[in-house]
JSON list of C-alpha atoms in Angstrom, two decimals:
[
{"chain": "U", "resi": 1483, "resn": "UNK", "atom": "CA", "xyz": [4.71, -14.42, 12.56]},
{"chain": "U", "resi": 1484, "resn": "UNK", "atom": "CA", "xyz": [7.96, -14.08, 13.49]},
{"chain": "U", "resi": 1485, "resn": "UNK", "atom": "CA", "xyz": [9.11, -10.64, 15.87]},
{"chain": "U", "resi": 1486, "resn": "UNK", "atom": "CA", "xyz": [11.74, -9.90, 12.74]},
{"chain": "U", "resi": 1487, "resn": "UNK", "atom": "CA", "xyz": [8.62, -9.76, 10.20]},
{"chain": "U", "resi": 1488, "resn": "UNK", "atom": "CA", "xyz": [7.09, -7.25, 11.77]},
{"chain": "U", "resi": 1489, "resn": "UNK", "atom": "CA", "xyz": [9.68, -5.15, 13.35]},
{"chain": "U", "resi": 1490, "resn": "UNK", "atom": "CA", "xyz": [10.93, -1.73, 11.58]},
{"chain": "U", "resi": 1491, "resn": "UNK", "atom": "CA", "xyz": [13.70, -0.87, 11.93]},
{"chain": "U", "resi": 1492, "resn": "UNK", "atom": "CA", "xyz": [14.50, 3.37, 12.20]},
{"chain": "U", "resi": 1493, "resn": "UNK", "atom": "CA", "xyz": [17.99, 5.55, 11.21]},
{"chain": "U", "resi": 1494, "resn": "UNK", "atom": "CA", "xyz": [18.13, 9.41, 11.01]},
{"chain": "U", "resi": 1495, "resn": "UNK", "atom": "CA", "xyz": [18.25, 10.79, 7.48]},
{"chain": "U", "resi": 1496, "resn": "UNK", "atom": "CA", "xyz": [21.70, 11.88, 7.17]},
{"chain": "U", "resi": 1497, "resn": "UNK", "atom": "CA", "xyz": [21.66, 15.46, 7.27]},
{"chain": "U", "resi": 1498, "resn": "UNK", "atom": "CA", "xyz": [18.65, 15.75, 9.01]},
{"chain": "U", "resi": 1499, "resn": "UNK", "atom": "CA", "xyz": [19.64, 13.68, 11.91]},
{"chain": "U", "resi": 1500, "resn": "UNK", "atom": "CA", "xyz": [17.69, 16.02, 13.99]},
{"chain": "U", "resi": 1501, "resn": "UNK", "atom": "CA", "xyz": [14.26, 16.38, 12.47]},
{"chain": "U", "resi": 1502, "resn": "UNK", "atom": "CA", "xyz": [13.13, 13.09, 9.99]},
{"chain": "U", "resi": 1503, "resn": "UNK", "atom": "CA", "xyz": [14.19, 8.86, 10.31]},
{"chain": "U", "resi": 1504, "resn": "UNK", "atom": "CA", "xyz": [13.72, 6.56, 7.46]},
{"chain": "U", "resi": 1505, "resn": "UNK", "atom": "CA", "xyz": [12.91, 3.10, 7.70]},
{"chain": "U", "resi": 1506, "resn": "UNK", "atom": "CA", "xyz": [14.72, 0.04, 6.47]},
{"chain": "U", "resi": 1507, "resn": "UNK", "atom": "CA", "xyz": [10.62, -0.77, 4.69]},
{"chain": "U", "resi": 1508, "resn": "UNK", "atom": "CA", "xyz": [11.29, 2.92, 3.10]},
{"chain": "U", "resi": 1509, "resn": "UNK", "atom": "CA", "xyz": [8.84, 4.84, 5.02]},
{"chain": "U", "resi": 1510, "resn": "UNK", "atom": "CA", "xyz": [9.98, 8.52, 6.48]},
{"chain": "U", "resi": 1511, "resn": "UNK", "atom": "CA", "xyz": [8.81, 10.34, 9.23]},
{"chain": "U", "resi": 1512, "resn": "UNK", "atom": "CA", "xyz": [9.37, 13.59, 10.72]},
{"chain": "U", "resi": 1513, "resn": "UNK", "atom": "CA", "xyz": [10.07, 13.50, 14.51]},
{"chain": "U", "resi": 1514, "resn": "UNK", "atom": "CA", "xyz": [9.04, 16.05, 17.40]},
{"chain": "U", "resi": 1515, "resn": "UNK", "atom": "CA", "xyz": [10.88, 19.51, 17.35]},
{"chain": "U", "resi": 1516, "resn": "UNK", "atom": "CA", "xyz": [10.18, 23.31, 17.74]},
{"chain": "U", "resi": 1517, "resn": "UNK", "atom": "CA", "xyz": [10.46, 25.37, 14.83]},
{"chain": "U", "resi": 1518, "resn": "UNK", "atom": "CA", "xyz": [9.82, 29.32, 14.23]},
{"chain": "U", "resi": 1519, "resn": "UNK", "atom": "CA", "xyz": [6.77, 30.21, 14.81]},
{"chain": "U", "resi": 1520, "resn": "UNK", "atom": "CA", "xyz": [5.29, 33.34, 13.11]},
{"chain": "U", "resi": 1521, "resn": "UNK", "atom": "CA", "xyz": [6.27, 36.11, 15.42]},
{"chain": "U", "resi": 1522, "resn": "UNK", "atom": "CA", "xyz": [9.77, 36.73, 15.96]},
{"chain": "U", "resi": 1523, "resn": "UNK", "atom": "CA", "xyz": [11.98, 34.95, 18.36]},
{"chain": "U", "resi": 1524, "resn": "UNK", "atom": "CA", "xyz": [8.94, 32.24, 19.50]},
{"chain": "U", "resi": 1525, "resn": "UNK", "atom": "CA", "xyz": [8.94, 28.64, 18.97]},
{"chain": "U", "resi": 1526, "resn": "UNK", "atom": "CA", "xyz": [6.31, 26.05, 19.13]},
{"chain": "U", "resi": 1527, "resn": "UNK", "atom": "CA", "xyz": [6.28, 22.12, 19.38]},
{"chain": "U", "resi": 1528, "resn": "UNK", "atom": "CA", "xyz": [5.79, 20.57, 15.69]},
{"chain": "U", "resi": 1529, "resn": "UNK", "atom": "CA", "xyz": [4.41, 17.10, 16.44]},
{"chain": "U", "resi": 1530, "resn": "UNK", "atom": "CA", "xyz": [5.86, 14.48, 14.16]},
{"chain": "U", "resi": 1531, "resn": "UNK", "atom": "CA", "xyz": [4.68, 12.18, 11.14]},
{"chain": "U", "resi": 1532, "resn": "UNK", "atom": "CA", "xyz": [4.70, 10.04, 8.87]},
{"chain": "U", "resi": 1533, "resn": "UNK", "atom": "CA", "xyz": [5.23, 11.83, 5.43]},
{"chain": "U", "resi": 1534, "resn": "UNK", "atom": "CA", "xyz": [3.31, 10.83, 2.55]},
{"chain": "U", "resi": 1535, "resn": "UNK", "atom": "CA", "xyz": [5.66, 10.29, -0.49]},
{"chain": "U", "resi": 1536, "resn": "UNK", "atom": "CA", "xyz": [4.99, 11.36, -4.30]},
{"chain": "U", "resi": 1537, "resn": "UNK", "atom": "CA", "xyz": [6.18, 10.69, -7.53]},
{"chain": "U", "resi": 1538, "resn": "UNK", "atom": "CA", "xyz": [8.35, 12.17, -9.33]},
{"chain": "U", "resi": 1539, "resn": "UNK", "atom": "CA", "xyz": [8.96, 11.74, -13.56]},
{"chain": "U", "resi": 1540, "resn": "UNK", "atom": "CA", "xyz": [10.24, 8.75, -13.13]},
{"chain": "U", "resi": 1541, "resn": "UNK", "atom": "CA", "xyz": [8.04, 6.91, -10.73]},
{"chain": "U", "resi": 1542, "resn": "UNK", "atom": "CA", "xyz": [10.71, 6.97, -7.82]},
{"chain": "U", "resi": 1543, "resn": "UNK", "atom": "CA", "xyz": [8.58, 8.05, -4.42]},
{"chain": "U", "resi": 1544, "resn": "UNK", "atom": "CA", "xyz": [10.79, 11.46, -2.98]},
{"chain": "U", "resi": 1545, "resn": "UNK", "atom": "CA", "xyz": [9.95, 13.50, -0.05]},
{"chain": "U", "resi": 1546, "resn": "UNK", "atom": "CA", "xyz": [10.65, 17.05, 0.83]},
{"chain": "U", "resi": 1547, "resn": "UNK", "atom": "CA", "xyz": [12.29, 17.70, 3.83]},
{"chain": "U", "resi": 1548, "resn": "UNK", "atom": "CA", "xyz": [12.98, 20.55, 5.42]},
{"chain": "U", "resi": 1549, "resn": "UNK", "atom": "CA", "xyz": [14.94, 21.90, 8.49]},
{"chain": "U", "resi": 1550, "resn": "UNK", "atom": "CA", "xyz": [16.49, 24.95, 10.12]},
{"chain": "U", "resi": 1551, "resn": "UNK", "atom": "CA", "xyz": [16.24, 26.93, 6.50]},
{"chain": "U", "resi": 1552, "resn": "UNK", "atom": "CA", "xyz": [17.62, 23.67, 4.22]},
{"chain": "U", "resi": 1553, "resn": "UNK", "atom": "CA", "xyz": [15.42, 22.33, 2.08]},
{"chain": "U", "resi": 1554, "resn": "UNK", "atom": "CA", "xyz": [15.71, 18.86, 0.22]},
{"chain": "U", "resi": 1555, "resn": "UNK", "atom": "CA", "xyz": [13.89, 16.89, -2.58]},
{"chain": "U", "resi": 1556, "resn": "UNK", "atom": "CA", "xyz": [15.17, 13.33, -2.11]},
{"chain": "U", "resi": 1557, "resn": "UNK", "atom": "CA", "xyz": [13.95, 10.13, -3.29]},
{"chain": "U", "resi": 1558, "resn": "UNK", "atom": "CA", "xyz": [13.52, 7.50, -0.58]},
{"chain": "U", "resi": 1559, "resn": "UNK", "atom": "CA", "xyz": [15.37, 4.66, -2.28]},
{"chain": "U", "resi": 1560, "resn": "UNK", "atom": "CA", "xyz": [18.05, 7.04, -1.95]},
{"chain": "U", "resi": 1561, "resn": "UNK", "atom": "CA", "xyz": [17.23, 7.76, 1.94]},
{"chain": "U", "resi": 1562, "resn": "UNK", "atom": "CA", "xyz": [17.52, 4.39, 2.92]},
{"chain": "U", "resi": 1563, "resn": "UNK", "atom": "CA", "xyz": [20.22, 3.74, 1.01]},
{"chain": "U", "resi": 1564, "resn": "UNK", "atom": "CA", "xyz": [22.32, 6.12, 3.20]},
{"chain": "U", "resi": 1565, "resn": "UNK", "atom": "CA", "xyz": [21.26, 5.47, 6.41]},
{"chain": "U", "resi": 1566, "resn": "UNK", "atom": "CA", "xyz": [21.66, 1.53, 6.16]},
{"chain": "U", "resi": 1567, "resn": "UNK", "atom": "CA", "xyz": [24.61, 1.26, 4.27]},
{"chain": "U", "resi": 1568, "resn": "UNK", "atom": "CA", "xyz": [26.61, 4.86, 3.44]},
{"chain": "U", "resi": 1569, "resn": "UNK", "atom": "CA", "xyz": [26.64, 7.68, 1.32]},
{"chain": "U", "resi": 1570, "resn": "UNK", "atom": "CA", "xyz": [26.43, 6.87, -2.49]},
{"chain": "U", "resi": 1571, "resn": "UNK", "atom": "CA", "xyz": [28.76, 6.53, -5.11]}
]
């Protein structure tokens, strides 16, 4: 197989360049960082992963991300979409 068949290639998820990527094959992942820890003021190392998508009402696979106290629902279609080609319509 060709080295363009099996590469991947990764783009931060625009406004959460600093904690998840997508991929151009639609797969997210979360990448290292600390985050709050229970007690006030520490920090630990989260180690990053892939996340598992779901489904939503209308079959679309979303993820929840999260990130220095914003949360977002997003469907991955719509993830890609914005890191590989620009913000939507």
């Amino acid at each position: 197989m060709s080295e363009s068949i099996l590469s991947e290639e990764w783009r931060s998820v625009v406004g959460f360049e600093e904690a998840y990527q997508v991929s151009d094959r639609g797969q997210v992942r979360s990448l290292d960082r600390m985050v709050p820890y229970r007690f006030k003021g520490m920090l630990r190392k989260q180690q990053g992963r892939t996340l598992k998508p779901a489904r939503d009402g209308d079959g679309y696979l979303f993820v929840t991300l999260k990130s220095n106290g914003h949360k977002r629902i997003a469907r991955i279609a719509v993830l890609v979409l914005e890191a590989f080609v620009g913000l939507r319509p």
